[in-house]
JSON list of C-alpha atoms in Angstrom, two decimals:
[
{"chain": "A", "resi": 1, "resn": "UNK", "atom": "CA", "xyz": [-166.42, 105.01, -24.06]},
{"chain": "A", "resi": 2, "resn": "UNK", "atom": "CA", "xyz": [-164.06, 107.97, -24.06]},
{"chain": "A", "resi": 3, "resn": "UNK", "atom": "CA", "xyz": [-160.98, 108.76, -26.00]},
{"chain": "A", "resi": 4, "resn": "UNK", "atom": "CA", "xyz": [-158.87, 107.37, -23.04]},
{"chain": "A", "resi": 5, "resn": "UNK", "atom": "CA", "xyz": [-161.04, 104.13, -22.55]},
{"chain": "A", "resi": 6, "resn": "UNK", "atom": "CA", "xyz": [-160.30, 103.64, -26.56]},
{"chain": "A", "resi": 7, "resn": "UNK", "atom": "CA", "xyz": [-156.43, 104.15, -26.16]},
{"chain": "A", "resi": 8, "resn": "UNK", "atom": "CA", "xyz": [-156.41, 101.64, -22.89]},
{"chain": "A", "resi": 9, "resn": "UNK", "atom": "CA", "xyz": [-158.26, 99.05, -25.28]},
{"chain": "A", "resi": 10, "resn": "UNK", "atom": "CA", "xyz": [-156.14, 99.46, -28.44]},
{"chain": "A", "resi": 11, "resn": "UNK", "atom": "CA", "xyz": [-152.76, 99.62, -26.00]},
{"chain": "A", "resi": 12, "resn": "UNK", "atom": "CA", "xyz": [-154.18, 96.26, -24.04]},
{"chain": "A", "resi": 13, "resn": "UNK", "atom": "CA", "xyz": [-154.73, 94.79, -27.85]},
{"chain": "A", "resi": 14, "resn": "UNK", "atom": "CA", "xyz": [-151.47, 95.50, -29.05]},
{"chain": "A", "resi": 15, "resn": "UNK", "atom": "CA", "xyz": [-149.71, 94.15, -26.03]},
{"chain": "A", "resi": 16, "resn": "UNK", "atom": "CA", "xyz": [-151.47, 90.89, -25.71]},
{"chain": "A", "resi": 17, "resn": "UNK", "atom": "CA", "xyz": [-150.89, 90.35, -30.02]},
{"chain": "A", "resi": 18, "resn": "UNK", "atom": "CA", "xyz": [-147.36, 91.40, -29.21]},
{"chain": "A", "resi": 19, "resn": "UNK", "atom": "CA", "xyz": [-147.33, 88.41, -27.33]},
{"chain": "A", "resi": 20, "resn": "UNK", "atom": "CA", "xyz": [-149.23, 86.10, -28.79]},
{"chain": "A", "resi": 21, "resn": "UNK", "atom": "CA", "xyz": [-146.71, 86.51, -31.46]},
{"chain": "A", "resi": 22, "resn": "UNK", "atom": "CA", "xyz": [-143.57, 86.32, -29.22]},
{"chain": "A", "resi": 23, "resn": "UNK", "atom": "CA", "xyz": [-145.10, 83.21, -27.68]},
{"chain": "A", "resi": 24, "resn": "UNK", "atom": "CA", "xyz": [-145.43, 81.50, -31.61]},
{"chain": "A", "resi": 25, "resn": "UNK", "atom": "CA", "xyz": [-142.15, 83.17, -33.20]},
{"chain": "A", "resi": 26, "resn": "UNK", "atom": "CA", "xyz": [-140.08, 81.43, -29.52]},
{"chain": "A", "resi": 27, "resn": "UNK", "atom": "CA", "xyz": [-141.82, 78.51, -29.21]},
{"chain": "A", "resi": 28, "resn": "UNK", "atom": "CA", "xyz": [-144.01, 77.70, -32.21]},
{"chain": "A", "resi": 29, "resn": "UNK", "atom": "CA", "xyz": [-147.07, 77.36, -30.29]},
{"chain": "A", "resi": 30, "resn": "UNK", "atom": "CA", "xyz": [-149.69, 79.55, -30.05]},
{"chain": "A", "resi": 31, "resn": "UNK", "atom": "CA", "xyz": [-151.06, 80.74, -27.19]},
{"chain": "A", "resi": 32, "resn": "UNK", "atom": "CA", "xyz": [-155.19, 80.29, -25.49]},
{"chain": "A", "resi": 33, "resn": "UNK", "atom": "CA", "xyz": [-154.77, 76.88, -27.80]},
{"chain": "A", "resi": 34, "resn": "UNK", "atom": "CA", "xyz": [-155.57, 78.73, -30.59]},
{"chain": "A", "resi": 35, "resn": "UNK", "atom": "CA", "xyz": [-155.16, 76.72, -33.92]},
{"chain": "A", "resi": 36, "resn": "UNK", "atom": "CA", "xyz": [-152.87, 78.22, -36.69]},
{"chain": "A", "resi": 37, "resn": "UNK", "atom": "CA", "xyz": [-149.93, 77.19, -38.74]},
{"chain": "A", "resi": 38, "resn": "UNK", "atom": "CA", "xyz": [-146.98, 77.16, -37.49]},
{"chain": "A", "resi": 39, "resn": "UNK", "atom": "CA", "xyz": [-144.91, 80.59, -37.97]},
{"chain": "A", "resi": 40, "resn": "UNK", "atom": "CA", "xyz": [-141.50, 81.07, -38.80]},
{"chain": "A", "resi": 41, "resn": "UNK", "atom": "CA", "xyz": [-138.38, 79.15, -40.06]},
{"chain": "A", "resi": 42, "resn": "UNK", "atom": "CA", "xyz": [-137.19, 76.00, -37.80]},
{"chain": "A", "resi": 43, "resn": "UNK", "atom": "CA", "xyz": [-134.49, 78.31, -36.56]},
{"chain": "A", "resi": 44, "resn": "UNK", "atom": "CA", "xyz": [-137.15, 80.05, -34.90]},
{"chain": "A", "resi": 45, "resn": "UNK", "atom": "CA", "xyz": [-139.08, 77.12, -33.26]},
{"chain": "A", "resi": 46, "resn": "UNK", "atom": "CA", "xyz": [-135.54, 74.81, -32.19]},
{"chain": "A", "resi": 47, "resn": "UNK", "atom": "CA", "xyz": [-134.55, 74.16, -28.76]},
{"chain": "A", "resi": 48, "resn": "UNK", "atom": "CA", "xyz": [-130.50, 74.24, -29.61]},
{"chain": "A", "resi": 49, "resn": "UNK", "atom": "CA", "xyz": [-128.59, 75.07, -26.55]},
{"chain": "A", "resi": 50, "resn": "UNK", "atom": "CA", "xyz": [-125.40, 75.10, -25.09]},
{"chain": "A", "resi": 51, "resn": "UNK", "atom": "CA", "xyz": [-125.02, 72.60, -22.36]},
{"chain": "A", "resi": 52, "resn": "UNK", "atom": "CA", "xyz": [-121.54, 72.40, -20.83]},
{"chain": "A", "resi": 53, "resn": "UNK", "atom": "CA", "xyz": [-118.59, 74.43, -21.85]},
{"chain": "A", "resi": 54, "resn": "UNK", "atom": "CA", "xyz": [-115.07, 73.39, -20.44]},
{"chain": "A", "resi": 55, "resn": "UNK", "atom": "CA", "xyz": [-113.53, 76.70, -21.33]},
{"chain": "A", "resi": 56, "resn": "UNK", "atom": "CA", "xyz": [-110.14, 75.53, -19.60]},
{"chain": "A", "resi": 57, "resn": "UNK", "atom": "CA", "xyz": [-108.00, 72.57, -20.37]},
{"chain": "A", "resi": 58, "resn": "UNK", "atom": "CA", "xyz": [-107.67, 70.14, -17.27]},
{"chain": "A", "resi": 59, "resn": "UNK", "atom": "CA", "xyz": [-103.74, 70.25, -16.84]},
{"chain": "A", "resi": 60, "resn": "UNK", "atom": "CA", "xyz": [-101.07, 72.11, -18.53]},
{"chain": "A", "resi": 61, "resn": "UNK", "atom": "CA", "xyz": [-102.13, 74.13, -21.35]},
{"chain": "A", "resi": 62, "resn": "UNK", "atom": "CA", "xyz": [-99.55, 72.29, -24.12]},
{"chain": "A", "resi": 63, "resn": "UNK", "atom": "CA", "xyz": [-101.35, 72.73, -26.96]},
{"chain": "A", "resi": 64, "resn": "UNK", "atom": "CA", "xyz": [-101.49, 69.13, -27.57]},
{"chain": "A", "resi": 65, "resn": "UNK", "atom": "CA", "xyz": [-104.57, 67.89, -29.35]},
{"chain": "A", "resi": 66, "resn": "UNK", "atom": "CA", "xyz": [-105.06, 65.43, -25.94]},
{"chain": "A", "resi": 67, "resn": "UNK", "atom": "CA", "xyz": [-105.45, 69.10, -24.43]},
{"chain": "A", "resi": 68, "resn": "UNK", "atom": "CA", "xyz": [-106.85, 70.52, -27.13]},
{"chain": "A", "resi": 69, "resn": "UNK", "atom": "CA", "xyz": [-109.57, 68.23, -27.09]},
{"chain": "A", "resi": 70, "resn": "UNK", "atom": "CA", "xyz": [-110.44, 68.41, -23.04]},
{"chain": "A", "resi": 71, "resn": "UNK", "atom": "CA", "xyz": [-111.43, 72.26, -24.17]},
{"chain": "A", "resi": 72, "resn": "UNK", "atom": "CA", "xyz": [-114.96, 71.63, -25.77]},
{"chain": "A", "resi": 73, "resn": "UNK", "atom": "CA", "xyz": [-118.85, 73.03, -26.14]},
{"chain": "A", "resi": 74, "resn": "UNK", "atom": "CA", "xyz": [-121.55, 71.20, -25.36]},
{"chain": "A", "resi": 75, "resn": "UNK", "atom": "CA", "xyz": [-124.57, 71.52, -27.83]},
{"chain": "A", "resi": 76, "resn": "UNK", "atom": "CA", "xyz": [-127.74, 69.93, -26.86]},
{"chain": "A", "resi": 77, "resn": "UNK", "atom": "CA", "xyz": [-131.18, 69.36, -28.19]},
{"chain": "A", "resi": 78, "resn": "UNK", "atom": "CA", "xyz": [-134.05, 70.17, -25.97]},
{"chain": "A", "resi": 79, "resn": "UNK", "atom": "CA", "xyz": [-136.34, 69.71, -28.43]},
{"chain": "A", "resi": 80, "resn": "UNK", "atom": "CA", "xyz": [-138.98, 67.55, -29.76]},
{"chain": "A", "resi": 81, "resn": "UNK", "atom": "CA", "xyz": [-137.65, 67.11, -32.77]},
{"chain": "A", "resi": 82, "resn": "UNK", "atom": "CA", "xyz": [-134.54, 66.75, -34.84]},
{"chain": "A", "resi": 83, "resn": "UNK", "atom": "CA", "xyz": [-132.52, 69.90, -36.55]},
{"chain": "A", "resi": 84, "resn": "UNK", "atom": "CA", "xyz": [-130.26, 69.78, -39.08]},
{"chain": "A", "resi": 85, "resn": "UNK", "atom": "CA", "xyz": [-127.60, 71.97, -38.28]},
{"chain": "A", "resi": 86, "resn": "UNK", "atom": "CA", "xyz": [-126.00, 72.46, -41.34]},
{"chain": "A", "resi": 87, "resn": "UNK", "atom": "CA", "xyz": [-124.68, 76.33, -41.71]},
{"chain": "A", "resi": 88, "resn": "UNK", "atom": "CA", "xyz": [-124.93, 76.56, -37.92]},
{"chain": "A", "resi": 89, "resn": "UNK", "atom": "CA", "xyz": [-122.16, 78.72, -36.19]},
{"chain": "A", "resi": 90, "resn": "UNK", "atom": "CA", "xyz": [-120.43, 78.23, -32.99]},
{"chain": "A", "resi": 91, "resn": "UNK", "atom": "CA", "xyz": [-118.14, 81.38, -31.88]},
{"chain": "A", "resi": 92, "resn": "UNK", "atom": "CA", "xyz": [-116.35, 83.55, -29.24]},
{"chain": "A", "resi": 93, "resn": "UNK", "atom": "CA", "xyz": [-115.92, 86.83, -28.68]},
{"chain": "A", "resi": 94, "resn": "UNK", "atom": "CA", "xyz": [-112.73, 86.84, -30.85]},
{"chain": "A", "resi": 95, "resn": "UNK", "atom": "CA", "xyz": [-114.72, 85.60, -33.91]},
{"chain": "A", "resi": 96, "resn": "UNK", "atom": "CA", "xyz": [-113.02, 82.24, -33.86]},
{"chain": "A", "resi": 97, "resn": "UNK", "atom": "CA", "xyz": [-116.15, 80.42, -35.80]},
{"chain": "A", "resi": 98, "resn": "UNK", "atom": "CA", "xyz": [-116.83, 76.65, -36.14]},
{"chain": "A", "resi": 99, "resn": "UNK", "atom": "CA", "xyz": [-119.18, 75.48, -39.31]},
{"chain": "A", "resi": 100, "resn": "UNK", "atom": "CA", "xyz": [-121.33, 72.55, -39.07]},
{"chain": "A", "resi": 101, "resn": "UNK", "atom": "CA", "xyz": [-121.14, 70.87, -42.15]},
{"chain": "A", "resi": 102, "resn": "UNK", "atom": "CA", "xyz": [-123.83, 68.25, -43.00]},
{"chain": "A", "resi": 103, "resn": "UNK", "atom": "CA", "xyz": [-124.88, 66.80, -39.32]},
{"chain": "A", "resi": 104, "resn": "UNK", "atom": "CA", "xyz": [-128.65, 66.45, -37.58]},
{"chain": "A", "resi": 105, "resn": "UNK", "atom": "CA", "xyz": [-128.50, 66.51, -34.60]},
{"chain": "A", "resi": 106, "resn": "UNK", "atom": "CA", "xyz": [-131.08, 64.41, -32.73]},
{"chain": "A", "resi": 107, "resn": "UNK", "atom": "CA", "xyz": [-133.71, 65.33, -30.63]},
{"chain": "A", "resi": 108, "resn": "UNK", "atom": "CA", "xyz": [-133.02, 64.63, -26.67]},
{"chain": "A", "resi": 109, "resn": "UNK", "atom": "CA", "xyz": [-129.34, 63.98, -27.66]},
{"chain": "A", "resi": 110, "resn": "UNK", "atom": "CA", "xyz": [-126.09, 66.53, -27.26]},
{"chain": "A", "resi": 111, "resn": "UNK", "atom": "CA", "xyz": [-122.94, 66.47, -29.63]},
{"chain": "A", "resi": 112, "resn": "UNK", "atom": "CA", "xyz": [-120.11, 67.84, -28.06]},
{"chain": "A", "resi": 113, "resn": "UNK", "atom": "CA", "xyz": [-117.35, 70.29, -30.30]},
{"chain": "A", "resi": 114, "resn": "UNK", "atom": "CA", "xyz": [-113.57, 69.92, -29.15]},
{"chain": "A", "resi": 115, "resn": "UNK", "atom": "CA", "xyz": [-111.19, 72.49, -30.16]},
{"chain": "A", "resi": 116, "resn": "UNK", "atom": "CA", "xyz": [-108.78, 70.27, -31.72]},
{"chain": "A", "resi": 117, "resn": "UNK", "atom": "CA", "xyz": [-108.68, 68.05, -34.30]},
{"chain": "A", "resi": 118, "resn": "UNK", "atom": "CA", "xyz": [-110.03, 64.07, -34.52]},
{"chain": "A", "resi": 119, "resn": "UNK", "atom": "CA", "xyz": [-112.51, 61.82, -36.65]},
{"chain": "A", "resi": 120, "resn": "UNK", "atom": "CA", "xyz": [-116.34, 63.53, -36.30]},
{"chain": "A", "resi": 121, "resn": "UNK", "atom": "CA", "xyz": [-118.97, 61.61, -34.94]},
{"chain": "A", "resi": 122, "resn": "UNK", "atom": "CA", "xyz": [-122.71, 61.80, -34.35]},
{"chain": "A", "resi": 123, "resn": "UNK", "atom": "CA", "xyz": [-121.75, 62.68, -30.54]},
{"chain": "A", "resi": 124, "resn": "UNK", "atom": "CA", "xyz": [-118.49, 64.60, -31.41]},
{"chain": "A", "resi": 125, "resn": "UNK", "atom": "CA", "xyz": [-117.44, 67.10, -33.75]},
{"chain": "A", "resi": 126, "resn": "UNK", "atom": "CA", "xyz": [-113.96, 68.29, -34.39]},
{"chain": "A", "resi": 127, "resn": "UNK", "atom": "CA", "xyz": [-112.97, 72.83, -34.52]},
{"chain": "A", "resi": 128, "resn": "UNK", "atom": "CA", "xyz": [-109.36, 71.36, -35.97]},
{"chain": "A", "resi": 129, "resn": "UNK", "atom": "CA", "xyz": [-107.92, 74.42, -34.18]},
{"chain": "A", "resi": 130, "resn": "UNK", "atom": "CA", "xyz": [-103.87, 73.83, -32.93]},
{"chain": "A", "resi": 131, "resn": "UNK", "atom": "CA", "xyz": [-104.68, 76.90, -30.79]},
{"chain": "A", "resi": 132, "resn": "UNK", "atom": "CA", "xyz": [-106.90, 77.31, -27.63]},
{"chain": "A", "resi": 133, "resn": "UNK", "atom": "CA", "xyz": [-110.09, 79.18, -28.70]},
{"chain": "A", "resi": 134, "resn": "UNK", "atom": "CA", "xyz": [-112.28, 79.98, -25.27]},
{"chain": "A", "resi": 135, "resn": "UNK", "atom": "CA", "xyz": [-110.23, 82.53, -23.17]},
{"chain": "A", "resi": 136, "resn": "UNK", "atom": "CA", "xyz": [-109.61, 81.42, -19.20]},
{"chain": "A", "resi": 137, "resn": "UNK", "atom": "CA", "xyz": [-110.65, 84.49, -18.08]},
{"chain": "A", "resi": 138, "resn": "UNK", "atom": "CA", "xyz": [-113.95, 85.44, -20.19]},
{"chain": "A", "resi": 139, "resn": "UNK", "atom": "CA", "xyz": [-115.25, 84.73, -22.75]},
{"chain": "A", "resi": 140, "resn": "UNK", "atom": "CA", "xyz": [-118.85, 84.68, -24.91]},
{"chain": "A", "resi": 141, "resn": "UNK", "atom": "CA", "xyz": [-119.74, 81.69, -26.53]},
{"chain": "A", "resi": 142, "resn": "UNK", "atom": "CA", "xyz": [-122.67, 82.59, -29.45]},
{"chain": "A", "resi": 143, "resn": "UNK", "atom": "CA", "xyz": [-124.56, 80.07, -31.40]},
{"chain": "A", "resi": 144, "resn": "UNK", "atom": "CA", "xyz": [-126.14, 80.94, -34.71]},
{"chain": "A", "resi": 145, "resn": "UNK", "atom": "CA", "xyz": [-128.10, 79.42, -36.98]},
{"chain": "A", "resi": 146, "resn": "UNK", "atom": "CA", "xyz": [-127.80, 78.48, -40.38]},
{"chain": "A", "resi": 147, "resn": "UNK", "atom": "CA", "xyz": [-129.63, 82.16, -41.56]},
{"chain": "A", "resi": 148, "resn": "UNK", "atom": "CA", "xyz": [-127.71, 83.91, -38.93]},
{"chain": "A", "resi": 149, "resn": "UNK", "atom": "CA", "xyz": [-130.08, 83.88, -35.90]},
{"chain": "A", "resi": 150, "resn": "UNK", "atom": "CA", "xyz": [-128.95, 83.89, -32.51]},
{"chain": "A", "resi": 151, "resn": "UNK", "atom": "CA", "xyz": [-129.87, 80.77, -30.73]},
{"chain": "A", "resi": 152, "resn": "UNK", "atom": "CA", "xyz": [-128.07, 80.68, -27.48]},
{"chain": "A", "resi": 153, "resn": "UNK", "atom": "CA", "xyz": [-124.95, 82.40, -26.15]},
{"chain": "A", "resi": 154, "resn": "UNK", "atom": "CA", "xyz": [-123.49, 81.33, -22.60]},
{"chain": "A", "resi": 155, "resn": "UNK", "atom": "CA", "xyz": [-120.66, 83.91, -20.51]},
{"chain": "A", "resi": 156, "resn": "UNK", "atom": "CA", "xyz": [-118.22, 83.48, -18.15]},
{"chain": "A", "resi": 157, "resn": "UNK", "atom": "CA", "xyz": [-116.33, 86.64, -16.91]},
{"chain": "A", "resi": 158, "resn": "UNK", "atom": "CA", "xyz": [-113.71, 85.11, -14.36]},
{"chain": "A", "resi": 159, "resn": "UNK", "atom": "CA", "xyz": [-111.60, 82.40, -14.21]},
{"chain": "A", "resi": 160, "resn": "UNK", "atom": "CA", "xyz": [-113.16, 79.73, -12.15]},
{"chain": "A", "resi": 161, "resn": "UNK", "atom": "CA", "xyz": [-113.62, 75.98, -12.06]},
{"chain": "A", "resi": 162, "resn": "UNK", "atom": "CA", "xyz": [-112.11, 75.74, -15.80]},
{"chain": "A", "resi": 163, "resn": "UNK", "atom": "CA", "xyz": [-116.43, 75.15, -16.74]},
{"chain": "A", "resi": 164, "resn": "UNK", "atom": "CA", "xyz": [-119.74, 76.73, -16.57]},
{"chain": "A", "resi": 165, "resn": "UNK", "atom": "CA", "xyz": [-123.03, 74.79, -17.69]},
{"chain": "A", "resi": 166, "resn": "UNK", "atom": "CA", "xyz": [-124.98, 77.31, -19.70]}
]
């Protein structure tokens, strides 16, 4: 075989580990069925998204916590399993950031974060913020997990509807 035959083989190599290991390190599975541990940390392997985000308060913006509250994230669990999300980060492009304390969060169910304050739930969490945090007219929304990896983020750049579904 000649030099370039060698450097099509090692190139073809590389790309197909380099996936392989993309494949395993997004999804925890490896790929051709082949048998292994699984690789990486759960924050690696969870399927934590953003659902629906109703960046803009139905109604007159008060500042209320009734309008407070009708501004909310949607987090959902696509996953097969369930995550504690304890450390997770929710923020926007100001930096406003939301903690989860102690909370699991189900797989196949959503728990929805309002801006305002109330009584948390297993299907509601509470920012506690007396100010708007999502921004009418754009905004990033950026979830992290509990070591700091990005999970999801979902962006609006207009005002529309008042809601996007990520």
């Amino acid at each position: 075989m000649s030099n370039g035959g060698t450097i099509q083989m090692r190139l073809r190599s590389t790309v197909a580990a380099f996936v392989a290991a993309l494949s395993v390190a997004m999804t925890g599975v490896a790929v051709l069925g082949a048998p292994g541990p699984f690789v990486g940390s759960a924050d690696a392997a969870t399927a934590i998204r953003f659902g629906r985000i109703q960046y803009d308060s139905p109604g007159t913006d008060n500042r209320s916590n009734k309008s407070l509250n009708a501004e909310y994230v949607v987090v959902r669990n696509i996953g097969t399993t369930s995550v504690n999300l304890r450390g997770w980060t929710v923020r926007d492009a100001q930096r406003h950031v939301y903690t989860f304390g102690t909370f699991t969060l189900k797989h196949g169910t959503s728990v929805t974060l309002h801006t305002g304050r109330g009584t948390n739930t297993a299907s509601h969490r509470y920012w506690g913020s007396g100010a708007y945090i999502w921004n009418n007219t754009g905004d990033t929304a950026t979830l992290r997990s509990g070591s700091g990896a990005t999970q999801d983020t979902c962006r609006w750049t207009k005002a529309g509807s008042g809601a996007t579904n990520c």
